[in-house]
Short mmCIF file of C-alpha atoms in Angstrom, two decimals:
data_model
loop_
_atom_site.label_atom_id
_atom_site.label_comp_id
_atom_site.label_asym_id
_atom_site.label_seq_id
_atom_site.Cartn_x
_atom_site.Cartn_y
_atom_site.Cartn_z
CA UNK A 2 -74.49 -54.08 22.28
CA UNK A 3 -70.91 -52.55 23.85
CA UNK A 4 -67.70 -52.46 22.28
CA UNK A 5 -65.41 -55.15 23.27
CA UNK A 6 -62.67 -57.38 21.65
CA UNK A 7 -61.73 -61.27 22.07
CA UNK A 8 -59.41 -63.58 20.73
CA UNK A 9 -61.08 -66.98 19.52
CA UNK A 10 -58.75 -70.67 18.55
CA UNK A 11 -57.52 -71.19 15.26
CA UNK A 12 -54.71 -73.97 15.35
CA UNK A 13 -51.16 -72.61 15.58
CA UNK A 14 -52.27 -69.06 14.82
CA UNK A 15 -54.62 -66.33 16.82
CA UNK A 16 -58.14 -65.16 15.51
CA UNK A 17 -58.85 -61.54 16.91
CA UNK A 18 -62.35 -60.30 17.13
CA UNK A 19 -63.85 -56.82 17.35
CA UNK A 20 -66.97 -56.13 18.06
CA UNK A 21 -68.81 -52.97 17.92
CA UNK A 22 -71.73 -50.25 17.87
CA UNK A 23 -70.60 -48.93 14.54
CA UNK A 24 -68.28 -50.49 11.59
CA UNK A 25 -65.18 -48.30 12.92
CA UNK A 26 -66.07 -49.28 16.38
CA UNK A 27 -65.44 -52.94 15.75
CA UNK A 28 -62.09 -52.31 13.53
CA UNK A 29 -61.06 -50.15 16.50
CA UNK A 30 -62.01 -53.22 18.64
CA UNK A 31 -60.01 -55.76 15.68
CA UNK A 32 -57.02 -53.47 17.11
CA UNK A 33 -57.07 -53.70 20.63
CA UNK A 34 -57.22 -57.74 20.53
CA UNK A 35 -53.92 -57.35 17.83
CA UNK A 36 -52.73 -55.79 20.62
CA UNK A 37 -53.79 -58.18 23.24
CA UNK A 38 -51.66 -61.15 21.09
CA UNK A 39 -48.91 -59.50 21.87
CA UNK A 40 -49.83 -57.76 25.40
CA UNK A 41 -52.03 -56.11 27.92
CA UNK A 42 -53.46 -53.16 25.98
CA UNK A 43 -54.01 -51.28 29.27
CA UNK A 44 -50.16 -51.15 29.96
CA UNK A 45 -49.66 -49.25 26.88
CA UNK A 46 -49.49 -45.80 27.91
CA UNK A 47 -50.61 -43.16 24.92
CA UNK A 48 -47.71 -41.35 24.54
CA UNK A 49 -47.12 -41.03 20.72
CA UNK A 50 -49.54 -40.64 17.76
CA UNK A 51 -49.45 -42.14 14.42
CA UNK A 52 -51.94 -41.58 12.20
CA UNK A 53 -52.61 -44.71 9.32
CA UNK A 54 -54.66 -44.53 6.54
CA UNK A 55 -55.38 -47.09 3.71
CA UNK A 56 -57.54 -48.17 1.41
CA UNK A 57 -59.30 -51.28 -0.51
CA UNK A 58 -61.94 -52.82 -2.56
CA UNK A 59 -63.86 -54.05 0.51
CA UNK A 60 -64.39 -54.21 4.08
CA UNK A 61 -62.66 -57.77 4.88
CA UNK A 62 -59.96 -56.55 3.01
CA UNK A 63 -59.65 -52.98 4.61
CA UNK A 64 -59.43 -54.84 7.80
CA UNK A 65 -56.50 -56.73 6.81
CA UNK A 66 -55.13 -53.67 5.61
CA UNK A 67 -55.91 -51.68 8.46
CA UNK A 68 -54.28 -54.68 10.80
CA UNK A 69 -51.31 -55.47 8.44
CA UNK A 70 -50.69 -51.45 8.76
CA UNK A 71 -50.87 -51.53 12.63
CA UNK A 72 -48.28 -55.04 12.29
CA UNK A 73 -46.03 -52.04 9.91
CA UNK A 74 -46.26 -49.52 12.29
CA UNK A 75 -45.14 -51.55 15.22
CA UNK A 76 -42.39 -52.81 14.08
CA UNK A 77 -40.63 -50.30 11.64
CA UNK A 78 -41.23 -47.63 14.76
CA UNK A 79 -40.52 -50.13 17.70
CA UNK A 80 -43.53 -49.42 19.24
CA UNK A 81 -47.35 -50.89 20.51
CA UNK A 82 -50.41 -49.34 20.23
CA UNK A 83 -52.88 -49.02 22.91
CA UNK A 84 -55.62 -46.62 21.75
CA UNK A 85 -57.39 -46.43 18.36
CA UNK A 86 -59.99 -43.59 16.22
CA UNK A 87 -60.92 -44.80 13.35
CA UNK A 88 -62.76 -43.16 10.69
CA UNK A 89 -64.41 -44.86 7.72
CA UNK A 90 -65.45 -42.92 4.31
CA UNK A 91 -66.31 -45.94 2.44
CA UNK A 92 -63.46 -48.49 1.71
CA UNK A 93 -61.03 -46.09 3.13
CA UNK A 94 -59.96 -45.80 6.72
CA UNK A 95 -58.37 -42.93 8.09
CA UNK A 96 -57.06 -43.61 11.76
CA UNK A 97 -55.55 -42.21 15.11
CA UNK A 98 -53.41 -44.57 16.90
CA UNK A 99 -51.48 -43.92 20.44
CA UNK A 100 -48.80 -45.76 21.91
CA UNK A 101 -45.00 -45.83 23.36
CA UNK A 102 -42.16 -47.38 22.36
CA UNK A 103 -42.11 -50.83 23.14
CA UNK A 104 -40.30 -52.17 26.71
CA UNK A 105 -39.66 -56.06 27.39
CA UNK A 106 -39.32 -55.36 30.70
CA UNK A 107 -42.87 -53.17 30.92
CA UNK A 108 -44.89 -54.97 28.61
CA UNK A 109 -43.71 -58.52 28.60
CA UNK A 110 -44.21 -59.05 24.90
CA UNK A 111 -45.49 -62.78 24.35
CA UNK A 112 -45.60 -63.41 20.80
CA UNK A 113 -44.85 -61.40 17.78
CA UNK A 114 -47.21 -61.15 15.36
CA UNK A 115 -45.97 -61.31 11.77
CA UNK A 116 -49.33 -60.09 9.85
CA UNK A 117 -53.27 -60.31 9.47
CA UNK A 118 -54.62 -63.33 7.29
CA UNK A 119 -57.44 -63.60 5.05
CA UNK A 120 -58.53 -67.04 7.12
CA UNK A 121 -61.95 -66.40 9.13
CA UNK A 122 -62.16 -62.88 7.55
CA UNK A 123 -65.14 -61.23 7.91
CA UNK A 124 -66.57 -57.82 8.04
CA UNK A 125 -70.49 -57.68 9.36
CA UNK A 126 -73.65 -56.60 11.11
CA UNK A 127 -74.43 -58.20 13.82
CA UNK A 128 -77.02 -58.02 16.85
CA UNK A 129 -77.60 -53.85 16.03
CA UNK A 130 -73.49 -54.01 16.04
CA UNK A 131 -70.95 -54.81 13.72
CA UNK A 132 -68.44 -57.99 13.88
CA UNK A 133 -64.62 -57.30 12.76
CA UNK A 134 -62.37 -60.70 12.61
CA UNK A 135 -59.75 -62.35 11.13
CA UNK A 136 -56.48 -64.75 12.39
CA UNK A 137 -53.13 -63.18 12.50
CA UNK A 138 -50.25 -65.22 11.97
CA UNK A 139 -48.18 -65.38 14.90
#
């Protein structure tokens, strides 16, 4: 088991999948492929930190939250977000992002994604890992 993200088909819109040695591994995983909707993670150079933190009843919906906080971030500070820490107590999330502002001409945004969706979510152990998905509404 490895850390890795992928996107999977869900009609119009664009499932995003983390997967990951630990619970905060996969959200961290759930990030990068939000990021990969929109571009090439490994363009995004870490120049800024934000720290997020949020909270909920659950795991799906801490995910949601974490990625609807991530969809905030980006666009109320013009930015993307290349490099995630995430820390979970619980149902609460306390994170470490890095990014740069965001440059059309640098990162050749293709889509803009307007939030995280409760289709497809789910929060789980998997293979020794842990599974992080959900579609985003693009």
């Amino acid at each position: 088991m490895h850390n890795h993200w992928e996107h999977f088909e869900h009609g119009a819109d664009i499932g995003v999948r983390g997967i990951g040695v630990t619970k905060a591994g996969a959200f961290e995983q759930a990030a990068l492929a939000l990021t990969a909707v929109i571009t090439d993670p490994q363009q995004v150079a870490a120049v800024e930190a934000v720290h997020i933190t949020c909270e909920a009843p659950d795991d799906e919906l801490l995910l949601a939250g974490w990625l609807n906080a991530l969809v905030y971030e980006m666009a109320v500070r013009r930015m993307l977000f290349g490099r995630f820490h995430v820390d979970l107590n619980g149902t609460h999330l306390d994170a470490q992002v890095m990014g740069e502002p965001t440059s059309v001409q640098r990162h050749q945004p293709a889509v803009e994604v307007k939030g995280a969706t409760y289709t497809a979510l789910r929060v789980a152990p998997i293979d020794g890992g842990w599974l992080a998905q959900t579609v985003v509404d693009v």
